[in-house]
Amino acid sequence: MKKRTANAIMENEFLVDLTFHNVPASLFTEFNEKIVKPYFKGNVNSAIQDLIQKALAEQEFVHSRITHLRNCVDT
């Protein structure tokens, strides 16, 4: 059910406003200087989208690897 909902969301591509709370200004400034400006031409929105997509891809990779290793141990 969870995967079906995620797929429905991806197909519709609705936009969400995002607010950060209690994030140190120094962290945001460093992210802006080291990531946003050189790689995304100052576009914070694109940088955060890319960061989220990469985090999800990495999580999926780790999850699939754990599942694969568990299956190897079980057999």
CSV table of N, CA and C in Angstrom, one decimal:
chain,number,residue,atom,x,y,z
A,1,MET,N,0.8,-1.2,0.0
A,1,MET,CA,0.0,0.0,0.0
A,1,MET,C,0.9,1.3,0.0
A,2,LYS,N,1.9,1.2,0.8
A,2,LYS,CA,2.8,2.4,0.9
A,2,LYS,C,3.4,2.7,-0.5
A,3,LYS,N,3.9,1.7,-1.2
A,3,LYS,CA,4.5,1.9,-2.5
A,3,LYS,C,3.5,2.4,-3.5
A,4,ARG,N,2.3,1.9,-3.4
A,4,ARG,CA,1.3,2.4,-4.4
A,4,ARG,C,1.0,3.9,-4.2
A,5,THR,N,0.9,4.3,-2.9
A,5,THR,CA,0.7,5.7,-2.6
A,5,THR,C,1.9,6.6,-3.2
A,6,ALA,N,3.1,6.1,-2.9
A,6,ALA,CA,4.2,6.8,-3.4
A,6,ALA,C,4.2,7.0,-4.9
A,7,ASN,N,3.8,5.9,-5.6
A,7,ASN,CA,3.8,5.9,-7.1
A,7,ASN,C,2.7,6.9,-7.6
A,8,ALA,N,1.6,6.9,-6.9
A,8,ALA,CA,0.5,7.9,-7.2
A,8,ALA,C,0.9,9.3,-7.0
A,9,ILE,N,1.7,9.6,-6.0
A,9,ILE,CA,2.2,10.9,-5.7
A,9,ILE,C,3.2,11.3,-6.8
A,10,MET,N,4.1,10.4,-7.2
A,10,MET,CA,5.1,10.7,-8.2
A,10,MET,C,4.4,11.0,-9.6
A,11,GLU,N,3.3,10.3,-9.9
A,11,GLU,CA,2.6,10.5,-11.2
A,11,GLU,C,2.0,11.9,-11.2
A,12,ASN,N,1.4,12.3,-10.1
A,12,ASN,CA,0.7,13.6,-10.1
A,12,ASN,C,1.7,14.8,-9.9
A,13,GLU,N,2.9,14.6,-9.4
A,13,GLU,CA,3.9,15.7,-9.2
A,13,GLU,C,3.3,16.9,-8.7
A,14,PHE,N,2.6,16.9,-7.5
A,14,PHE,CA,2.1,18.1,-6.9
A,14,PHE,C,3.3,18.7,-6.1
A,15,LEU,N,3.2,20.0,-5.9
A,15,LEU,CA,4.3,20.8,-5.3
A,15,LEU,C,3.9,21.0,-3.8
A,16,VAL,N,4.9,21.0,-3.0
A,16,VAL,CA,4.8,21.2,-1.5
A,16,VAL,C,5.7,22.4,-1.1
A,17,ASP,N,5.1,23.3,-0.3
A,17,ASP,CA,6.0,24.3,0.3
A,17,ASP,C,6.7,23.7,1.5
A,18,LEU,N,7.9,24.0,1.7
A,18,LEU,CA,8.7,23.3,2.7
A,18,LEU,C,9.3,24.4,3.6
A,19,THR,N,9.2,24.3,4.9
A,19,THR,CA,9.8,25.2,5.9
A,19,THR,C,10.7,24.4,6.8
A,20,PHE,N,11.8,25.0,7.0
A,20,PHE,CA,12.8,24.4,8.0
A,20,PHE,C,12.8,25.2,9.3
A,21,HIS,N,12.8,24.4,10.4
A,21,HIS,CA,12.8,25.0,11.7
A,21,HIS,C,14.1,24.6,12.4
A,22,ASN,N,14.7,25.5,13.2
A,22,ASN,CA,15.8,25.3,14.0
A,22,ASN,C,17.0,24.7,13.3
A,23,VAL,N,17.2,25.2,12.1
A,23,VAL,CA,18.4,24.9,11.3
A,23,VAL,C,19.4,26.1,11.5
A,24,PRO,N,20.6,25.8,11.9
A,24,PRO,CA,21.6,26.9,12.1
A,24,PRO,C,21.9,27.6,10.8
A,25,ALA,N,21.9,29.0,10.9
A,25,ALA,CA,22.2,29.8,9.7
A,25,ALA,C,23.6,29.4,9.2
A,26,SER,N,24.5,29.0,10.0
A,26,SER,CA,25.8,28.7,9.5
A,26,SER,C,25.8,27.4,8.7
A,27,LEU,N,24.9,26.4,9.0
A,27,LEU,CA,24.8,25.2,8.2
A,27,LEU,C,24.2,25.6,6.8
A,28,PHE,N,23.2,26.4,6.8
A,28,PHE,CA,22.6,26.8,5.5
A,28,PHE,C,23.6,27.6,4.7
A,29,THR,N,24.3,28.5,5.3
A,29,THR,CA,25.3,29.3,4.6
A,29,THR,C,26.4,28.4,4.0
A,30,GLU,N,26.9,27.4,4.8
A,30,GLU,CA,27.9,26.5,4.2
A,30,GLU,C,27.3,25.7,3.1
A,31,PHE,N,26.1,25.2,3.2
A,31,PHE,CA,25.4,24.4,2.1
A,31,PHE,C,25.3,25.3,0.9
A,32,ASN,N,24.9,26.6,1.1
A,32,ASN,CA,24.8,27.5,0.0
A,32,ASN,C,26.1,27.8,-0.7
A,33,GLU,N,27.2,28.0,0.1
A,33,GLU,CA,28.5,28.3,-0.5
A,33,GLU,C,29.1,27.1,-1.2
A,34,LYS,N,29.0,25.9,-0.6
A,34,LYS,CA,29.8,24.7,-1.1
A,34,LYS,C,29.0,23.9,-2.1
A,35,ILE,N,27.7,24.0,-2.0
A,35,ILE,CA,26.9,23.1,-2.9
A,35,ILE,C,26.0,23.9,-3.9
A,36,VAL,N,25.2,24.8,-3.3
A,36,VAL,CA,24.2,25.5,-4.2
A,36,VAL,C,24.9,26.4,-5.2
A,37,LYS,N,25.8,27.3,-4.8
A,37,LYS,CA,26.4,28.2,-5.8
A,37,LYS,C,27.2,27.5,-6.9
A,38,PRO,N,28.1,26.6,-6.5
A,38,PRO,CA,28.9,26.0,-7.6
A,38,PRO,C,28.3,25.0,-8.4
A,39,TYR,N,27.3,24.2,-7.9
A,39,TYR,CA,26.7,23.1,-8.6
A,39,TYR,C,25.3,23.4,-9.2
A,40,PHE,N,24.6,24.3,-8.6
A,40,PHE,CA,23.2,24.6,-9.0
A,40,PHE,C,23.0,26.1,-9.3
A,41,LYS,N,24.1,26.8,-9.6
A,41,LYS,CA,24.0,28.2,-10.0
A,41,LYS,C,23.1,29.0,-9.1
A,42,GLY,N,23.2,28.7,-7.8
A,42,GLY,CA,22.4,29.5,-6.8
A,42,GLY,C,21.0,29.1,-6.6
A,43,ASN,N,20.6,28.0,-7.3
A,43,ASN,CA,19.2,27.6,-7.2
A,43,ASN,C,19.0,26.6,-6.0
A,44,VAL,N,18.6,27.1,-4.8
A,44,VAL,CA,18.5,26.3,-3.6
A,44,VAL,C,17.4,25.3,-3.8
A,45,ASN,N,16.3,25.6,-4.5
A,45,ASN,CA,15.3,24.6,-4.7
A,45,ASN,C,15.8,23.4,-5.4
A,46,SER,N,16.5,23.6,-6.5
A,46,SER,CA,17.1,22.4,-7.2
A,46,SER,C,18.1,21.6,-6.4
A,47,ALA,N,18.9,22.3,-5.6
A,47,ALA,CA,19.9,21.7,-4.7
A,47,ALA,C,19.2,20.8,-3.7
A,48,ILE,N,18.1,21.3,-3.1
A,48,ILE,CA,17.4,20.5,-2.1
A,48,ILE,C,16.7,19.3,-2.7
A,49,GLN,N,16.1,19.5,-3.9
A,49,GLN,CA,15.4,18.4,-4.6
A,49,GLN,C,16.4,17.3,-4.9
A,50,ASP,N,17.6,17.7,-5.4
A,50,ASP,CA,18.7,16.8,-5.8
A,50,ASP,C,19.1,16.0,-4.5
A,51,LEU,N,19.3,16.7,-3.4
A,51,LEU,CA,19.7,16.1,-2.2
A,51,LEU,C,18.7,15.1,-1.7
A,52,ILE,N,17.4,15.4,-1.8
A,52,ILE,CA,16.4,14.5,-1.4
A,52,ILE,C,16.4,13.2,-2.3
A,53,GLN,N,16.4,13.5,-3.6
A,53,GLN,CA,16.4,12.3,-4.6
A,53,GLN,C,17.6,11.4,-4.3
A,54,LYS,N,18.8,12.0,-4.1
A,54,LYS,CA,20.0,11.2,-3.8
A,54,LYS,C,19.9,10.4,-2.5
A,55,ALA,N,19.3,11.0,-1.5
A,55,ALA,CA,19.1,10.3,-0.2
A,55,ALA,C,18.1,9.2,-0.4
A,56,LEU,N,17.1,9.4,-1.1
A,56,LEU,CA,16.1,8.3,-1.4
A,56,LEU,C,16.7,7.1,-2.2
A,57,ALA,N,17.5,7.5,-3.2
A,57,ALA,CA,18.2,6.5,-4.0
A,57,ALA,C,19.2,5.7,-3.1
A,58,GLU,N,19.9,6.4,-2.3
A,58,GLU,CA,20.9,5.7,-1.4
A,58,GLU,C,20.1,4.8,-0.4
A,59,GLN,N,19.0,5.2,0.1
A,59,GLN,CA,18.3,4.4,1.0
A,59,GLN,C,17.7,3.2,0.3
A,60,GLU,N,17.3,3.3,-0.9
A,60,GLU,CA,16.8,2.2,-1.7
A,60,GLU,C,17.9,1.2,-1.9
A,61,PHE,N,19.1,1.7,-2.3
A,61,PHE,CA,20.3,0.8,-2.5
A,61,PHE,C,20.6,0.0,-1.2
A,62,VAL,N,20.7,0.7,-0.1
A,62,VAL,CA,21.0,0.1,1.2
A,62,VAL,C,20.0,-1.0,1.5
A,63,HIS,N,18.7,-0.6,1.4
A,63,HIS,CA,17.6,-1.5,1.7
A,63,HIS,C,17.7,-2.8,0.8
A,64,SER,N,17.9,-2.6,-0.5
A,64,SER,CA,18.0,-3.7,-1.4
A,64,SER,C,19.2,-4.6,-1.1
A,65,ARG,N,20.3,-4.0,-0.7
A,65,ARG,CA,21.5,-4.7,-0.3
A,65,ARG,C,21.3,-5.6,1.0
A,66,ILE,N,20.6,-5.0,2.0
A,66,ILE,CA,20.3,-5.7,3.2
A,66,ILE,C,19.4,-6.8,2.9
A,67,THR,N,18.4,-6.6,2.1
A,67,THR,CA,17.4,-7.7,1.7
A,67,THR,C,18.2,-8.8,1.0
A,68,HIS,N,19.1,-8.4,0.1
A,68,HIS,CA,19.9,-9.4,-0.7
A,68,HIS,C,20.7,-10.3,0.3
A,69,LEU,N,21.4,-9.6,1.3
A,69,LEU,CA,22.2,-10.3,2.2
A,69,LEU,C,21.4,-11.2,3.1
A,70,ARG,N,20.2,-10.8,3.5
A,70,ARG,CA,19.3,-11.6,4.4
A,70,ARG,C,18.9,-12.8,3.6
A,71,ASN,N,18.6,-12.7,2.3
A,71,ASN,CA,18.2,-13.8,1.5
A,71,ASN,C,19.3,-14.8,1.3
A,72,CYS,N,20.5,-14.3,1.2
A,72,CYS,CA,21.7,-15.2,1.1
A,72,CYS,C,21.9,-16.0,2.4
A,73,VAL,N,21.7,-15.4,3.5
A,73,VAL,CA,21.9,-16.1,4.8
A,73,VAL,C,20.8,-17.1,5.0
A,74,ASP,N,19.6,-16.8,4.6
A,74,ASP,CA,18.4,-17.7,4.8
A,74,ASP,C,18.5,-18.9,3.9
A,75,THR,N,19.3,-18.9,2.8
A,75,THR,CA,19.3,-20.1,1.9
A,75,THR,C,20.5,-21.0,2.3
